[in-house]
Amino acid sequence: MEDCGAPMRSVPVVAALLAATAALVPRPVCAAGLPTVAYAVEEVPSGWQPLEPSDLAKTMEHAALEVLSKPGLMVLKRTSKRALAGSPEDYVLEITGRTVAEAESHTVYLTFSPGSRGDTGSFRASDTVVLARSSRGVMLGAVEASARKAAAELLRVLAPQLELARGAPGSPAPRVLDDSRVLPWRWPDVQVPAPSAGKAAQQLYSKKTDERRAALRELTSLALVAAAPRNVLERCVLTHPEEELRAGCLRALRPLSRHIAPTQRVVIEAFRKDAAREVKEEASEQMMFFTGSARAEAVQAWLESAARCEARGPLDQLGDLPNLDLAVRSCLLACGKRPKYQRSKRSCIELLAPVPLERRRRILLPALAETDTEAPLYLEGAGEREGSTGTDWQWAMEAALEGATRWDPALEELIWRRWQRSLSSSALDVLADQAEPSERLAGRLLEAVTTAGSPRALRGLLRVGKARPELAPSLREKLAELAVTGAHPKSIRTRDLEEAVKSLEGKR
Amino acid sequence: MSIVLGPLAIELLLLAAAPGEPGAAAGAPPEVRYAAKVVTKSWQPLELADIERMIEAKALAPLLAPGTMRLARSSYADLTGADYSLTIDGRFIEEAEKFSVYLTFGPGKRSDLPSFHVSDTEALGGLPPAVMQQKIEALSERAGRRLAEVLSPRLQAVRLEVAPPPIEEPSLPWEWGPIEAPRVTARTKSLEDLLDVSRPDHQRQEALQLVKGQVFDQPAVRDAVVLCLLRDPLPALRAACGEALVPVARTHVPTQRLILHAMRTDVDDGVLAALTEVSKDFVGLSRKECIETWLELAASDATPPASASRIAQALGEEGDVPNLDLAVAKCLQQEALAYGKKHACAQWLLRVIPEARRSAVVWRYLEKVAVWDQGENNVFGEVKEGLVRGRKVDAPIAELFLSIAERRSAGLVRDDALYVAMEHPKPTPALLERVLRLAHEPSLTSASTRAVSELVRTAPELRELAMGALRTLVEEGPRVRQKYGGDPREELREALERLERSKRP
């Protein structure tokens, strides 16, 4: 970046908990202290095009950029869509729009993603306006307002992240993802045009089961060769009172939902709003075949579902996604509000695998630090049985450590507190096997040996003695005292203590 | 009314466009021999010889325009005697009253370019002969233009003796004409039962059992069973109707076309399985259309995974068919998320493509590859094996894999990619530095140190540089032991010791 030359700076996060992690990532900061954002604009052509795509693209660009640049948080640089993928700028922004036939609406999608820097999550906002039967000026005005709205929504989520990225010296500790944040995605109202009152369309709502079934067969047959009964089937999916019929109508839409944008929106609506498992599963299955903007909407629908601690579709195949951080945060809270024995947060934690360590910790540390067992964020553990069973707390802690290059003393403090409160065996495993050898760690492990008779802690003490030979004599002395006096819990054998003493002698 | 070109006019066209002498020195456009033929079974509204000359002249003009090939007419026996070959086929379709043109570019003495096939169809029913001619001319020219678009950059690469360009945003270069479903006017009670979809499933199934023996003899029954295949709401019955058409589908071209149309529009696995089996027996020009349909289905986002796999297997048995490269590239770049969709292409089709052409097919896939689950991991594994197994890795491939290793979004295959990158034939200090930078990430420390050792083995002059960098990394690199994967500092120390040992005589 030609105008970036200021010194690198680490970013403090959540009362120093994240400081060590933040320092690991080199952070080029521009001369003005502002991150640079490359952006590209595209209006995807569709079958219904009441305005020139180039006019729509210019309108969206003008409106979105005005809102995004106003707070002075970023330097925006225009580029082509093709060049966006390999952009050397800090972040990238895609401004995409598309019109949808029948609904006669226009949707604008703003996707902000990491570029050369990976410290911020990817976020996407969208907004939809109806353009039907308006003059050119009114339509352009509506698209402009819609782009502004989406940009404002994106900025709401983005501003704290960009402040963090700016990393001004002495700035207050950046916030973790706020609990009150909702996904910045606005779903358009799905309106199905009134179908023509054909016989099958009427009989679909008949009081006689046979007639309803026969009508569904006729409509399914028609849907295989023409789009004519599509609106009848779409309306049935969204409004029919009988679950089996809704599912049947949805199945009949299979061939159409592969290609037709309004049908794809109906399928997504069914996935989002229908309570019936059969309907949801069929919709999710059909969404697997969506492409282009419809795929992006399907992904947001799965994220929304995951955020409610429900089905997450194929999200774990997709890597880092726009709005993933917000969804996982909401997921942790939503799962925590379920009945006591349905609170597993594993599905939320697993979604964090592709997220870089710093962002992962920003989401997980508040949960790892939560000690109130009734709080929604609290991560359940299994105390001494952890490791053999696997628990939310263990998975979250492993996720907060995976890929770390420097040991974080604040994290050690947190892990130690967990052991003290619950005798978490996985916490002790981490301290024994992974923690940076230090005098403080030695003291803690010694306490675990003395008071809990932990063989894990004894293993950790040997590792500390090997890595820090100057600590070996005092450790040897204390372990020898335990062995001689026998004043230790019987879960650890005197013979093991004696062998440890011998082993430490060699380190002197 | 348009004028039909005579043989002399075609000769003049070829002479005017030929930029050099046959067999010219390196740098001359390659020579392509072609043959043309028009066929029909029963419907022949125009003289076949006239149409043959017409489609030949009109299809060749756009192919000659870019000056990227030298064309020479040939008999079928001598067709493969030059660099490449081209067949120009036309066919009248009875009943549907249509005309289709097929252009197929393939290997001759050289097989370094993919084979491409273009087809297009026009409806001619009820038109006067002059209008028919105009339509056929426009159709042939359109097909020629499409083939020229696909071929020109590749032929240019051959002429300049450079690697062919990667296949980007591939689209399959053929057009399916409009398909009209047959009408059944004379309906018996059984046909009525079969076609009235408001009747319960079992009644329609019984009706099919009653009529299916008459499919071969009675056009009305055949048409009704075709309608059942296209329209019945029950997938199992559609599949049964497809199977019932086997005797007639062997030779009846309109039925073959409707079966292929059903394959392209149905999304049910059972139906597609039945129709794939039926279509395996198509021959002649219908075989070409069948292969096109299979390629389209293998490459399409909409095809269900089991069918995509079954069709890819069938295609794999066909060998290196025209447009295979485009279809595999499109398949690998698809967006559908259904598990196993891409794997079929990587497993069954990529290996059919000769090694020299594979990198152009998979390049864009690898540039964007993102692996976060076992399914995509399998696809990447197949692509990687197909590209590098048993071959010396060249510099561009090694660089491509290094860029995958450097990209966080590549996910779980970054260390795999690094193992390919370390086979770089000419490592430079800059390349070594890029590899060493990856050692900062604990999940890549082990692969990175191994790559450093390998690169130093290939280029011993880099040893001191590598040792210096490793010493720094031991001090300043990652220190936290990972739960899965060991202690990165230990790995760095061991790598340094390995290099020191290898220094000693």
Coordinates of C-alpha atoms in Angstrom, one line a residue, chain A residues 1 5 8 14 24 27 31 60 62 81 104-105 143 156 230 237 276 282 303 324 328 374 450 454:
Chain A
M1 CA 0.0 0.0 0.0
G5 CA 4.1 3.5 6.5
M8 CA 2.8 -1.4 13.4
V14 CA -11.1 -7.1 26.4
L24 CA 1.1 -11.6 16.7
R27 CA -0.7 -4.5 11.2
A31 CA -0.3 7.3 7.2
M60 CA -25.8 2.2 -5.5
H62 CA -22.9 6.9 -4.9
K81 CA -14.6 -7.0 -9.5
E104 CA -40.5 -6.4 -9.2
S105 CA -38.0 -5.5 -6.5
V143 CA -32.7 2.2 -5.0
R156 CA -23.5 0.0 12.4
R230 CA -45.7 -21.9 -9.9
V237 CA -45.9 -23.5 0.5
A276 CA -42.5 -28.1 10.3
E282 CA -36.8 -30.0 2.0
L303 CA -26.6 -18.3 9.4
L324 CA -20.4 -15.4 10.8
V328 CA -21.9 -17.5 16.3
E374 CA -27.2 -20.0 34.9
T450 CA -0.6 -31.5 46.6
S454 CA -3.3 -34.9 39.9

